[in-house]
Coordinates of C-alpha atoms in Angstrom, one line a residue:
M1 CA 0.0 -0.1 0.1
K2 CA 1.3 3.4 -0.9
D3 CA -0.1 6.6 0.1
G4 CA -3.3 5.0 1.3
K5 CA -3.7 3.5 -2.1
Q6 CA -3.7 -0.2 -2.8
E7 CA -1.3 -1.2 -5.7
Y8 CA -2.2 -3.9 -8.4
C9 CA 0.6 -5.2 -10.6
F10 CA 0.0 -7.3 -13.8
Q11 CA 3.0 -8.6 -15.6
I12 CA 2.6 -8.2 -19.5
E13 CA 4.6 -11.0 -21.3
K14 CA 6.8 -10.0 -24.3
C15 CA 4.2 -9.0 -26.8
D16 CA 3.4 -6.0 -28.9
K17 CA 0.1 -5.5 -27.3
P18 CA -0.7 -4.5 -23.5
I19 CA -2.3 -7.8 -22.6
I20 CA -2.5 -8.8 -18.9
Y21 CA -3.7 -12.2 -17.4
V22 CA -6.3 -12.1 -14.7
K23 CA -7.7 -15.0 -12.8
N24 CA -11.3 -15.9 -12.7
K25 CA -13.6 -18.6 -11.5
G26 CA -11.7 -21.9 -11.2
N27 CA -8.3 -20.0 -11.3
I28 CA -8.7 -20.0 -15.1
K29 CA -6.5 -17.2 -16.6
T30 CA -8.3 -14.7 -18.9
A31 CA -6.0 -12.6 -21.3
C32 CA -7.2 -9.3 -21.3
L33 CA -6.2 -6.4 -23.8
I34 CA -6.1 -2.8 -22.1
D35 CA -7.6 -0.7 -24.9
T36 CA -7.2 3.2 -25.0
G37 CA -9.8 3.3 -27.8
A38 CA -12.5 1.0 -26.5
N39 CA -15.6 2.5 -24.9
T40 CA -17.0 -0.9 -23.5
P41 CA -15.7 -4.1 -22.4
V42 CA -15.7 -6.9 -25.3
W43 CA -15.6 -10.5 -24.7
V44 CA -14.2 -12.1 -27.8
L45 CA -14.9 -15.9 -27.2
G46 CA -18.5 -16.0 -27.8
E47 CA -21.8 -16.5 -25.6
N48 CA -21.1 -20.3 -24.7
Y49 CA -17.6 -19.7 -23.5
L50 CA -18.8 -16.6 -21.4
R51 CA -21.4 -18.7 -19.8
Y52 CA -18.9 -21.3 -18.9
R53 CA -16.3 -18.7 -17.5
Y54 CA -19.1 -16.6 -15.8
P55 CA -22.2 -19.0 -15.1
E56 CA -24.1 -16.1 -13.3
A57 CA -23.8 -13.9 -16.3
K58 CA -27.1 -12.7 -17.9
K59 CA -27.8 -11.6 -21.2
S60 CA -29.4 -8.1 -21.3
E61 CA -32.0 -6.5 -23.7
K62 CA -29.2 -4.1 -24.9
K63 CA -27.2 -4.3 -28.1
S64 CA -24.3 -2.5 -29.3
I65 CA -22.2 -1.6 -32.5
L66 CA -18.6 -2.1 -32.3
N67 CA -16.2 -0.3 -34.5
G68 CA -12.3 -1.1 -34.7
M69 CA -12.9 -5.0 -34.8
G70 CA -12.1 -5.4 -38.5
E71 CA -13.0 -3.6 -41.7
K72 CA -16.7 -3.0 -41.1
P73 CA -18.6 -2.3 -37.8
V74 CA -20.0 -5.1 -36.0
M75 CA -23.8 -4.8 -35.9
D76 CA -26.3 -5.6 -33.2
V77 CA -23.7 -7.3 -30.7
P78 CA -25.3 -8.7 -27.7
V79 CA -24.6 -7.3 -24.5
W80 CA -24.2 -9.3 -21.2
I81 CA -24.0 -8.4 -17.5
I82 CA -21.3 -10.0 -15.4
P83 CA -22.5 -9.8 -11.8
K84 CA -19.3 -9.9 -10.3
F85 CA -15.9 -9.5 -12.5
I86 CA -12.8 -9.6 -10.8
L87 CA -9.4 -8.2 -11.8
E88 CA -6.9 -10.1 -9.8
D89 CA -3.3 -9.3 -10.0
N90 CA -0.2 -11.3 -9.8
V91 CA -0.1 -11.7 -5.9
G92 CA -4.0 -12.0 -5.2
N93 CA -5.0 -8.5 -4.8
C94 CA -8.3 -7.9 -6.4
L95 CA -10.5 -5.1 -8.1
V96 CA -14.2 -5.9 -8.2
Y97 CA -16.6 -4.7 -10.8
R98 CA -20.2 -5.2 -10.1
D99 CA -22.8 -5.6 -12.8
L100 CA -20.3 -5.3 -15.5
Y101 CA -21.8 -4.7 -19.2
V102 CA -19.9 -6.5 -21.8
C103 CA -20.4 -6.8 -25.2
V104 CA -19.9 -10.4 -26.7
I105 CA -18.8 -11.8 -30.2
D106 CA -17.5 -15.0 -31.1
S107 CA -14.1 -14.4 -33.0
D108 CA -10.9 -16.6 -33.3
K109 CA -8.8 -13.9 -34.8
F110 CA -7.6 -12.4 -31.6
S111 CA -4.7 -13.3 -29.3
F112 CA -6.7 -12.4 -26.2
D113 CA -10.0 -13.4 -24.6
M114 CA -11.3 -9.7 -23.5
I115 CA -10.7 -6.2 -24.3
I116 CA -10.9 -4.1 -21.2
P117 CA -11.4 -0.2 -22.0
L118 CA -9.1 2.2 -20.3
T119 CA -12.3 3.9 -19.1
M120 CA -12.7 1.1 -16.5
I121 CA -9.6 2.7 -14.6
N122 CA -9.8 6.1 -15.8
R123 CA -9.9 7.4 -12.3
M124 CA -7.1 5.5 -10.9
D125 CA -3.2 5.9 -11.2
F126 CA -1.9 3.5 -13.6
S127 CA 1.6 2.9 -15.5
F128 CA 3.5 0.8 -17.8
T129 CA 7.0 0.0 -16.7
Y130 CA 9.2 -1.9 -19.0
T131 CA 12.2 -4.1 -17.8
K132 CA 15.7 -3.3 -19.2
S133 CA 15.8 -6.5 -21.2
A134 CA 12.4 -5.6 -22.6
S135 CA 11.4 -9.5 -22.0
Y136 CA 8.2 -8.4 -20.0
A137 CA 6.6 -5.3 -18.8
L138 CA 4.4 -4.4 -15.6
F139 CA 1.0 -2.8 -15.7
K140 CA 0.4 -1.1 -12.6
I141 CA -2.9 0.2 -11.1
S142 CA -3.2 2.1 -7.8
T143 CA -6.4 3.3 -6.0
E144 CA -8.0 3.9 -2.7
K145 CA -11.2 1.9 -3.8
R146 CA -11.6 -1.8 -4.5
G147 CA -15.2 -2.1 -5.5
F148 CA -17.0 -0.5 -8.6
Y149 CA -20.0 -0.6 -10.4
S150 CA -20.9 0.0 -14.2
R151 CA -23.8 1.5 -15.7
P152 CA -24.5 1.8 -19.5
V153 CA -24.5 4.9 -21.5
C154 CA -26.8 4.3 -24.2
A155 CA -27.5 6.0 -27.7
E156 CA -30.0 8.9 -27.4
S157 CA -31.7 7.9 -30.4
N158 CA -32.3 4.3 -29.1
T159 CA -31.9 3.4 -25.5
N160 CA -31.5 -0.2 -26.3
Y161 CA -28.0 0.5 -28.0
L162 CA -25.1 0.7 -25.6
N163 CA -22.5 3.4 -26.5
K164 CA -20.1 3.0 -23.7
I165 CA -20.2 2.1 -19.9
Q166 CA -19.2 4.5 -16.8
V167 CA -17.6 3.0 -13.8
F168 CA -18.4 4.3 -10.3
V169 CA -17.5 3.6 -7.0
Q170 CA -19.8 2.2 -4.5
G171 CA -22.2 4.7 -3.3
E172 CA -21.4 7.1 -6.2
L173 CA -23.6 5.7 -8.7
P174 CA -26.4 8.2 -9.6
R175 CA -30.0 6.8 -9.1
G176 CA -32.5 7.0 -11.8

């Protein structure tokens, strides 16, 4: 703990992408790409594998349109809610996200399982530190908070379409 903040440290293997590995139910590691351009988390392994990894996840009535996943936008992407999503670092420290809205596609063209938008940690301190040998890097997050909630931000013209998520600390989530 530094300055009253808990530090979370994730090792990034030698790779051209910032991919961290987080543990989930059953101690299975999930490869997560930290993406500065994403607005929503995206699970890229399809609905069946999402249900396997997160059996408590529920499909919502919302849909999304994803850009940046290929040449054309991906239309009518289903949105699921993971009641408890945990980012667990290399030594067991956990950041918990409640009711995380996640867009779900089924694609085998990616070298990761999930996209985590930088907006999920935008009010925390974070840094990338590379070793001298450049064989791996460390992604560090530091925050006083441990529990977070997400809420959908929908298109003005159609409230069934998710534009992005916003992350709030417990007790801070606006009502209504």
